[in-house]
Amino acid sequence: MKKVFIALIVVAALGLSFTQIPFLQDLTFAIVSNLTEQTELKVKGKTLYMDGLINAKTPEQFKTIFTEHQNIDTLVMLEVPGSVDDEANLEVAKWVSYKHLVFVLESKSMIASGGTDFFLSGKKRIIKKGAKVGVHSWAGEGKVATDFPKGHEYHQPYINYYMSVGWSKAEAEKFYYYTIESAPADDIYWMTDTISNQHRAHSGHENWFRFIKTLK
């Protein structure tokens, strides 16, 4: 986040506008989106329903709701299109993984990008027919994930996260590079569309199935 503010200061000092530097439009969106809660959490019985973007405030939201409802054993993700703060997303996902929850995608659920990463923190994962699961390359500060070579330090937080939820290093790397190469940052590759067809063993899908566990 410090880099974001430094970049904005430099732009202001040079008398430039955000439209002259496209990536700053994304940075501005991220800053604004982190100012208020973007993740909606509701509890019904022992089930927690999650909807909306994941941002810097999401980790604290989860800690608060689990303090108030300690019997939660299931998390239903409704529409979680991604995150505007990857560090916060990986932080809360790893924290939630220790809760050993059952994660469910309903038939009308849609998750993508950081939402897909978050989904992998469930101890058991259930995807009902019709749900959408998307992946793509991340982007930030004018760069995209595929601009950096394999093994670069920028890739490591995601790989480390996959390993923290039970993947081997080889599995984590294979799945991670598969996701960032599947679609550019401004597009989405819907894995569930392919999974529904005959290409289930293609590329990184074997890792995907190992951790989904149940497909309904």
Coordinates of N, CA, C and O in Angstrom, one line a residue, residues 9-156:
I9 N 1.6 10.3 -5.1 CA 2.4 11.6 -4.8 C 3.2 12.0 -6.0 O 3.2 13.2 -6.4
V10 N 3.9 11.0 -6.6 CA 4.7 11.3 -7.8 C 3.9 11.9 -8.9 O 4.3 12.8 -9.6
V11 N 2.7 11.3 -9.1 CA 1.8 11.7 -10.2 C 1.4 13.1 -10.0 O 1.4 14.0 -10.9
A12 N 1.0 13.4 -8.7 CA 0.6 14.8 -8.4 C 1.7 15.8 -8.6 O 1.5 16.9 -9.1
A13 N 2.9 15.4 -8.2 CA 4.1 16.3 -8.3 C 4.4 16.6 -9.7 O 4.8 17.7 -10.1
L14 N 4.1 15.6 -10.6 CA 4.4 15.8 -12.0 C 3.3 16.5 -12.8 O 3.4 16.8 -14.0
G15 N 2.2 16.7 -12.1 CA 1.0 17.4 -12.7 C 0.3 16.5 -13.7 O -0.3 17.0 -14.7
L16 N 0.4 15.2 -13.6 CA -0.2 14.3 -14.5 C -1.6 13.9 -14.0 O -2.0 14.1 -12.8
S17 N -2.4 13.4 -14.9 CA -3.8 12.9 -14.5 C -3.8 11.4 -14.5 O -2.9 10.8 -15.1
F18 N -4.7 10.8 -13.8 CA -4.8 9.4 -13.7 C -5.1 8.8 -15.1 O -4.6 7.6 -15.3
T19 N -5.8 9.4 -15.9 CA -6.1 8.9 -17.2 C -4.8 8.8 -18.1 O -4.8 8.0 -19.1
Q20 N -3.8 9.5 -17.8 CA -2.5 9.4 -18.5 C -1.7 8.2 -18.1 O -0.8 7.8 -18.8
I21 N -2.0 7.7 -16.9 CA -1.3 6.5 -16.4 C -2.3 5.5 -16.0 O -2.8 5.5 -14.9
P22 N -2.7 4.6 -17.0 CA -3.8 3.7 -16.7 C -3.7 2.9 -15.4 O -4.8 2.7 -14.8
F23 N -2.5 2.4 -15.1 CA -2.5 1.5 -13.9 C -2.9 2.2 -12.6 O -3.3 1.6 -11.7
L24 N -2.7 3.6 -12.6 CA -3.1 4.3 -11.4 C -4.6 4.3 -11.2 O -5.1 4.5 -10.1
Q25 N -5.4 4.2 -12.3 CA -6.8 4.0 -12.2 C -7.1 2.8 -11.3 O -8.0 2.8 -10.5
D26 N -6.4 1.7 -11.6 CA -6.6 0.5 -10.8 C -6.2 0.7 -9.4 O -6.8 0.2 -8.4
L27 N -5.1 1.4 -9.2 CA -4.6 1.7 -7.8 C -5.6 2.5 -7.0 O -5.9 2.3 -5.8
T28 N -6.2 3.5 -7.7 CA -7.1 4.4 -7.0 C -8.4 3.6 -6.7 O -8.9 3.7 -5.6
F29 N -8.8 2.7 -7.6 CA -10.0 1.8 -7.3 C -9.7 0.9 -6.0 O -10.5 0.8 -5.2
A30 N -8.4 0.4 -6.0 CA -8.1 -0.4 -4.8 C -8.1 0.3 -3.5 O -8.6 -0.2 -2.5
I31 N -7.6 1.6 -3.5 CA -7.6 2.4 -2.3 C -9.0 2.7 -1.9 O -9.4 2.5 -0.7
V32 N -9.8 3.1 -2.8 CA -11.2 3.5 -2.5 C -12.0 2.2 -2.0 O -12.7 2.3 -1.0
S33 N -11.7 1.1 -2.6 CA -12.4 -0.2 -2.3 C -12.0 -0.7 -0.9 O -12.7 -1.5 -0.3
N34 N -10.8 -0.3 -0.4 CA -10.4 -0.7 0.9 C -10.8 0.1 2.0 O -10.6 -0.2 3.2
L35 N -11.5 1.3 1.7 CA -11.9 2.2 2.7 C -13.1 1.7 3.5 O -13.3 2.1 4.7
T36 N -14.0 0.9 2.9 CA -15.2 0.4 3.6 C -15.3 -1.1 3.4 O -14.6 -1.7 2.5
E37 N -16.1 -1.7 4.2 CA -16.3 -3.2 4.1 C -17.0 -3.5 2.8 O -18.0 -2.9 2.5
Q38 N -16.4 -4.5 2.1 CA -16.9 -4.9 0.8 C -17.5 -6.3 0.9 O -18.1 -6.8 0.0
T39 N -17.1 -7.0 2.0 CA -17.5 -8.4 2.1 C -18.7 -8.5 3.1 O -18.7 -8.0 4.2
E40 N -19.8 -9.0 2.6 CA -21.0 -9.2 3.4 C -21.0 -10.6 4.0 O -21.0 -11.6 3.3
L41 N -21.1 -10.7 5.3 CA -21.2 -11.9 6.0 C -22.4 -12.0 6.9 O -22.8 -11.1 7.6
K42 N -23.2 -13.1 6.7 CA -24.4 -13.4 7.4 C -24.4 -14.8 7.9 O -24.0 -15.7 7.2
V43 N -24.9 -15.0 9.2 CA -24.9 -16.3 9.8 C -26.3 -16.8 10.0 O -27.2 -16.0 10.4
K44 N -26.6 -18.0 9.6 CA -27.9 -18.7 9.8 C -27.6 -20.0 10.4 O -27.0 -20.9 9.7
G45 N -27.9 -20.2 11.6 CA -27.6 -21.4 12.3 C -26.1 -21.6 12.4 O -25.4 -20.8 12.9
K46 N -25.5 -22.7 11.9 CA -24.1 -23.0 11.9 C -23.4 -22.7 10.5 O -22.3 -23.0 10.3
T47 N -24.2 -22.0 9.7 CA -23.7 -21.7 8.3 C -23.4 -20.2 8.2 O -24.3 -19.3 8.5
L48 N -22.3 -19.9 7.6 CA -21.9 -18.5 7.3 C -22.0 -18.3 5.8 O -21.4 -19.0 5.0
Y49 N -22.7 -17.2 5.4 CA -22.9 -16.9 4.0 C -22.0 -15.7 3.7 O -22.0 -14.7 4.4
M50 N -21.2 -15.8 2.6 CA -20.2 -14.8 2.2 C -20.6 -14.3 0.8 O -20.8 -15.1 -0.1
D51 N -20.5 -13.0 0.7 CA -20.9 -12.3 -0.6 C -20.1 -11.1 -0.8 O -19.8 -10.3 0.2
G52 N -19.6 -10.8 -2.0 CA -18.9 -9.5 -2.2 C -17.4 -9.7 -2.4 O -16.8 -10.7 -2.3
L53 N -16.8 -8.5 -2.6 CA -15.3 -8.5 -2.7 C -14.6 -8.7 -1.4 O -15.1 -8.3 -0.3
I54 N -13.4 -9.2 -1.5 CA -12.5 -9.3 -0.3 C -11.6 -8.2 -0.3 O -11.0 -7.9 -1.4
N55 N -11.5 -7.5 0.8 CA -10.6 -6.3 0.9 C -9.8 -6.3 2.2 O -9.8 -7.2 3.0
A56 N -9.1 -5.2 2.5 CA -8.3 -5.1 3.7 C -9.1 -5.2 5.0 O -8.5 -5.6 6.0
K57 N -10.4 -5.0 4.9 CA -11.2 -5.1 6.1 C -11.8 -6.5 6.4 O -12.3 -6.8 7.5
T58 N -11.6 -7.4 5.4 CA -12.2 -8.7 5.5 C -11.6 -9.5 6.6 O -12.4 -10.2 7.3
P59 N -10.3 -9.6 6.8 CA -9.8 -10.4 7.9 C -10.4 -10.1 9.3 O -10.8 -11.0 10.0
E60 N -10.5 -8.8 9.6 CA -11.1 -8.4 10.9 C -12.6 -8.7 10.9 O -13.1 -9.1 12.0
Q61 N -13.3 -8.6 9.8 CA -14.7 -9.0 9.8 C -14.9 -10.5 10.1 O -15.7 -10.9 10.9
F62 N -14.0 -11.4 9.6 CA -14.1 -12.8 9.9 C -13.7 -13.1 11.3 O -14.4 -13.9 12.0
K63 N -12.7 -12.4 11.9 CA -12.4 -12.7 13.3 C -13.5 -12.2 14.2 O -13.8 -12.9 15.2
T64 N -14.2 -11.2 13.9 CA -15.3 -10.7 14.7 C -16.4 -11.7 14.6 O -17.0 -12.0 15.7
I65 N -16.8 -12.1 13.4 CA -18.0 -13.0 13.3 C -17.7 -14.3 13.9 O -18.7 -15.0 14.5
F66 N -16.5 -14.8 13.9 CA -16.2 -16.1 14.5 C -16.1 -16.0 16.0 O -16.3 -17.0 16.7
T67 N -15.8 -14.8 16.5 CA -15.9 -14.6 18.0 C -17.3 -14.6 18.4 O -17.6 -15.1 19.5
E68 N -18.2 -14.0 17.6 CA -19.6 -14.0 18.0 C -20.4 -15.3 17.7 O -21.4 -15.5 18.4
H69 N -19.9 -16.1 16.8 CA -20.6 -17.3 16.4 C -19.5 -18.4 16.3 O -19.0 -18.8 15.2
Q70 N -19.2 -19.0 17.4 CA -18.1 -20.0 17.5 C -18.5 -21.4 17.0 O -17.7 -22.3 16.9
N71 N -19.8 -21.6 16.7 CA -20.2 -22.9 16.3 C -20.3 -23.0 14.7 O -20.9 -24.0 14.2
I72 N -19.9 -22.1 14.0 CA -19.9 -22.1 12.5 C -19.1 -23.3 12.0 O -18.0 -23.5 12.4
D73 N -19.7 -24.1 11.2 CA -19.0 -25.3 10.6 C -19.1 -25.3 9.1 O -18.4 -26.1 8.4
T74 N -19.9 -24.4 8.5 CA -20.0 -24.4 7.0 C -20.0 -23.0 6.5 O -20.5 -22.0 7.1
L75 N -19.3 -22.8 5.4 CA -19.3 -21.5 4.7 C -19.8 -21.6 3.3 O -19.2 -22.3 2.5
V76 N -20.8 -20.8 3.0 CA -21.4 -20.8 1.6 C -20.9 -19.5 0.9 O -21.2 -18.4 1.4
M77 N -20.2 -19.7 -0.2 CA -19.8 -18.5 -0.9 C -20.8 -18.3 -2.0 O -21.1 -19.2 -2.8
L78 N -21.3 -17.1 -2.1 CA -22.4 -16.8 -3.1 C -21.8 -16.1 -4.3 O -21.6 -16.8 -5.3
E79 N -21.5 -14.9 -4.3 CA -20.8 -14.2 -5.4 C -19.6 -13.5 -4.9 O -19.7 -12.4 -4.3
V80 N -18.4 -14.1 -5.1 CA -17.2 -13.5 -4.6 C -16.2 -13.4 -5.8 O -15.5 -14.3 -6.1
P81 N -16.3 -12.3 -6.5 CA -15.6 -12.1 -7.8 C -14.1 -11.9 -7.6 O -13.3 -11.9 -8.6
G82 N -13.6 -11.7 -6.4 CA -12.1 -11.5 -6.2 C -11.8 -10.7 -5.0 O -12.6 -10.5 -4.2
S83 N -10.6 -10.2 -5.0 CA -10.1 -9.3 -3.9 C -9.5 -8.1 -4.5 O -8.9 -8.1 -5.6
V84 N -9.5 -7.0 -3.7 CA -8.8 -5.8 -4.1 C -7.5 -5.6 -3.2 O -6.8 -4.6 -3.3
D85 N -7.2 -6.6 -2.4 CA -6.0 -6.7 -1.5 C -5.6 -8.1 -1.4 O -6.1 -8.8 -0.5
D86 N -4.6 -8.5 -2.2 CA -4.2 -9.9 -2.2 C -3.6 -10.3 -0.9 O -3.8 -11.5 -0.4
E87 N -2.9 -9.4 -0.3 CA -2.2 -9.8 1.0 C -3.3 -10.1 2.1 O -3.2 -11.0 2.8
A88 N -4.3 -9.2 2.1 CA -5.4 -9.5 3.1 C -6.2 -10.8 2.7 O -6.6 -11.5 3.6
N89 N -6.3 -11.0 1.5 CA -7.0 -12.2 1.0 C -6.3 -13.5 1.5 O -6.9 -14.4 2.1
L90 N -5.0 -13.6 1.2 CA -4.2 -14.7 1.6 C -4.2 -14.8 3.2 O -4.2 -16.0 3.7
E91 N -4.1 -13.7 3.8 CA -4.1 -13.7 5.3 C -5.4 -14.3 5.9 O -5.3 -15.2 6.7
V92 N -6.5 -13.9 5.4 CA -7.8 -14.3 5.9 C -8.1 -15.8 5.5 O -8.6 -16.6 6.3
A93 N -7.7 -16.1 4.3 CA -7.9 -17.5 3.8 C -7.1 -18.5 4.6 O -7.6 -19.6 5.0
K94 N -5.8 -18.2 4.9 CA -5.0 -19.0 5.8 C -5.6 -19.1 7.2 O -5.7 -20.2 7.8
W95 N -6.1 -18.0 7.7 CA -6.7 -18.0 9.0 C -7.9 -18.9 9.1 O -8.1 -19.7 10.0
V96 N -8.8 -18.8 8.0 CA -10.0 -19.6 8.0 C -9.7 -21.1 7.8 O -10.4 -21.9 8.3
S97 N -8.6 -21.4 7.2 CA -8.2 -22.8 6.9 C -8.1 -23.5 8.3 O -8.3 -24.8 8.3
Y98 N -7.7 -22.8 9.3 CA -7.5 -23.5 10.6 C -8.9 -23.8 11.3 O -8.9 -24.5 12.3
K99 N -10.0 -23.3 10.7 CA -11.3 -23.5 11.3 C -11.9 -24.8 10.7 O -12.9 -25.3 11.2
H100 N -11.2 -25.4 9.7 CA -11.7 -26.7 9.2 C -13.1 -26.8 8.8 O -13.9 -27.6 9.2
L101 N -13.5 -25.8 8.0 CA -14.9 -25.6 7.6 C -15.2 -26.4 6.3 O -14.3 -26.7 5.5
V102 N -16.5 -26.7 6.1 CA -17.0 -27.2 4.8 C -17.3 -26.0 4.0 O -18.1 -25.2 4.4
F103 N -16.8 -25.9 2.8 CA -17.1 -24.8 1.9 C -18.1 -25.3 0.8 O -17.9 -26.4 0.3
V104 N -19.1 -24.4 0.5 CA -20.1 -24.8 -0.4 C -20.3 -23.7 -1.5 O -20.4 -22.6 -1.1
L105 N -20.4 -24.1 -2.7 CA -20.8 -23.3 -3.8 C -22.1 -23.7 -4.2 O -22.3 -24.9 -4.7
E106 N -23.1 -22.9 -4.1 CA -24.5 -23.2 -4.5 C -24.6 -23.2 -6.1 O -23.6 -22.7 -6.7
S107 N -25.7 -23.6 -6.6 CA -25.8 -23.7 -8.0 C -25.7 -22.3 -8.7 O -25.3 -22.3 -9.9
K108 N -26.0 -21.3 -8.0 CA -25.9 -19.9 -8.6 C -24.7 -19.2 -8.1 O -24.6 -18.0 -8.3
S109 N -23.8 -19.8 -7.4 CA -22.6 -19.2 -6.8 C -21.6 -18.8 -8.0 O -21.6 -19.5 -9.0
M110 N -20.9 -17.8 -7.8 CA -19.8 -17.4 -8.7 C -18.6 -16.9 -7.9 O -18.7 -16.0 -7.1
I111 N -17.5 -17.6 -8.1 CA -16.2 -17.1 -7.5 C -15.2 -17.0 -8.5 O -15.2 -17.8 -9.5
A112 N -14.2 -16.1 -8.4 CA -13.2 -15.9 -9.3 C -12.0 -15.3 -8.7 O -12.1 -14.6 -7.6
S113 N -10.8 -15.4 -9.3 CA -9.6 -14.7 -8.9 C -9.3 -15.0 -7.4 O -9.2 -16.2 -7.0
G114 N -9.2 -14.0 -6.6 CA -8.9 -14.2 -5.2 C -10.0 -14.9 -4.5 O -9.8 -15.6 -3.5
G115 N -11.2 -14.9 -5.0 CA -12.3 -15.7 -4.4 C -12.1 -17.2 -4.6 O -12.4 -18.0 -3.7
T116 N -11.5 -17.6 -5.7 CA -11.1 -19.0 -5.9 C -10.0 -19.4 -5.0 O -10.1 -20.5 -4.4
D117 N -9.0 -18.5 -4.8 CA -8.0 -18.8 -3.8 C -8.6 -19.0 -2.4 O -8.2 -20.0 -1.7
F118 N -9.5 -18.1 -2.0 CA -10.1 -18.2 -0.7 C -10.9 -19.6 -0.6 O -10.8 -20.2 0.5
F119 N -11.5 -20.0 -1.6 CA -12.3 -21.2 -1.6 C -11.5 -22.4 -1.2 O -11.9 -23.4 -0.6
L120 N -10.2 -22.4 -1.6 CA -9.3 -23.5 -1.3 C -9.0 -23.7 0.1 O -8.3 -24.7 0.5
S121 N -9.4 -22.7 1.0 CA -9.0 -22.8 2.4 C -10.0 -23.7 3.2 O -9.8 -24.0 4.4
G122 N -11.0 -24.2 2.5 CA -12.0 -25.1 3.1 C -11.4 -26.5 3.3 O -10.7 -27.0 2.5
K123 N -11.8 -27.2 4.4 CA -11.3 -28.5 4.7 C -11.9 -29.5 3.7 O -11.3 -30.4 3.2
K124 N -13.2 -29.2 3.4 CA -13.9 -30.0 2.3 C -14.6 -29.0 1.5 O -15.1 -28.0 1.9
R125 N -14.7 -29.2 0.2 CA -15.2 -28.3 -0.8 C -16.3 -28.9 -1.6 O -16.0 -30.0 -2.2
I126 N -17.5 -28.3 -1.7 CA -18.6 -28.9 -2.4 C -19.0 -27.8 -3.5 O -19.3 -26.7 -3.1
I127 N -19.0 -28.3 -4.7 CA -19.5 -27.4 -5.8 C -20.7 -28.0 -6.4 O -20.7 -29.1 -7.0
K128 N -21.8 -27.3 -6.3 CA -23.0 -27.8 -6.9 C -23.1 -27.4 -8.4 O -22.5 -26.4 -8.8
K129 N -23.8 -28.2 -9.2 CA -23.9 -28.0 -10.6 C -24.5 -26.6 -10.9 O -25.5 -26.2 -10.3
G130 N -23.8 -25.9 -11.8 CA -24.2 -24.6 -12.2 C -23.3 -23.5 -11.6 O -23.3 -22.4 -12.1
A131 N -22.6 -23.8 -10.6 CA -21.7 -22.9 -9.9 C -20.5 -22.5 -10.9 O -20.1 -23.3 -11.8
K132 N -20.0 -21.3 -10.8 CA -18.9 -20.8 -11.7 C -17.7 -20.6 -10.9 O -17.7 -19.9 -9.8
V133 N -16.6 -21.1 -11.3 CA -15.3 -21.0 -10.7 C -14.3 -20.5 -11.7 O -14.0 -21.1 -12.7
G134 N -13.7 -19.2 -11.5 CA -12.8 -18.6 -12.5 C -11.4 -18.3 -12.0 O -11.2 -18.1 -10.8
V135 N -10.5 -18.4 -12.9 CA -9.1 -18.0 -12.5 C -8.5 -17.1 -13.6 O -9.0 -17.1 -14.8
H136 N -7.5 -16.4 -13.3 CA -6.8 -15.6 -14.3 C -5.5 -15.1 -13.7 O -5.1 -15.3 -12.6
S137 N -4.7 -14.3 -14.5 CA -3.5 -13.7 -14.0 C -3.8 -12.5 -13.1 O -4.8 -11.8 -13.3
W138 N -3.0 -12.3 -12.1 CA -3.2 -11.1 -11.3 C -2.4 -9.9 -11.9 O -1.6 -10.1 -12.8
A139 N -2.7 -8.7 -11.5 CA -2.1 -7.5 -12.1 C -1.9 -6.5 -11.0 O -2.7 -6.5 -10.0
G140 N -0.9 -5.7 -11.1 CA -0.7 -4.6 -10.2 C 0.5 -3.7 -10.6 O 1.5 -4.2 -11.1
E141 N 0.3 -2.4 -10.4 CA 1.3 -1.4 -10.7 C 1.8 -1.5 -12.1 O 3.0 -1.4 -12.4
G142 N 0.9 -1.7 -13.0 CA 1.2 -1.8 -14.4 C 1.8 -3.1 -14.9 O 2.2 -3.2 -16.1
K143 N 1.9 -4.1 -14.1 CA 2.5 -5.4 -14.5 C 1.4 -6.5 -14.2 O 0.5 -6.3 -13.5
V144 N 1.6 -7.6 -14.9 CA 0.8 -8.8 -14.7 C 1.7 -9.9 -14.3 O 2.9 -9.9 -14.5
A145 N 1.1 -10.9 -13.7 CA 1.9 -12.1 -13.2 C 2.8 -12.7 -14.2 O 4.0 -13.0 -13.8
T146 N 2.4 -12.8 -15.4 CA 3.2 -13.5 -16.4 C 4.4 -12.6 -16.9 O 5.2 -13.1 -17.7
D147 N 4.4 -11.4 -16.5 CA 5.6 -10.5 -16.8 C 6.8 -11.0 -16.0 O 8.0 -10.6 -16.4
F148 N 6.6 -11.7 -15.0 CA 7.7 -12.2 -14.1 C 8.0 -13.7 -14.3 O 7.1 -14.5 -14.5
P149 N 9.3 -14.0 -14.4 CA 9.6 -15.4 -14.7 C 9.3 -16.4 -13.6 O 9.1 -15.9 -12.4
K150 N 9.1 -17.6 -13.9 CA 8.8 -18.6 -12.8 C 9.9 -18.6 -11.8 O 11.1 -18.5 -12.1
G151 N 9.5 -18.7 -10.6 CA 10.5 -18.6 -9.5 C 10.7 -17.2 -8.9 O 11.4 -17.1 -7.9
H152 N 10.1 -16.2 -9.5 CA 10.2 -14.9 -9.1 C 9.6 -14.7 -7.7 O 8.5 -15.4 -7.4
E153 N 10.1 -13.8 -6.9 CA 9.6 -13.7 -5.5 C 8.1 -13.2 -5.5 O 7.4 -13.5 -4.5
Y154 N 7.6 -12.6 -6.5 CA 6.2 -12.1 -6.5 C 5.2 -13.3 -6.6 O 4.1 -13.1 -6.3
H155 N 5.7 -14.4 -7.1 CA 4.8 -15.6 -7.2 C 4.7 -16.3 -5.9 O 3.8 -17.0 -5.6
Q156 N 5.7 -16.2 -5.1 CA 5.9 -17.0 -3.9 C 4.8 -16.9 -2.9 O 4.4 -18.0 -2.3

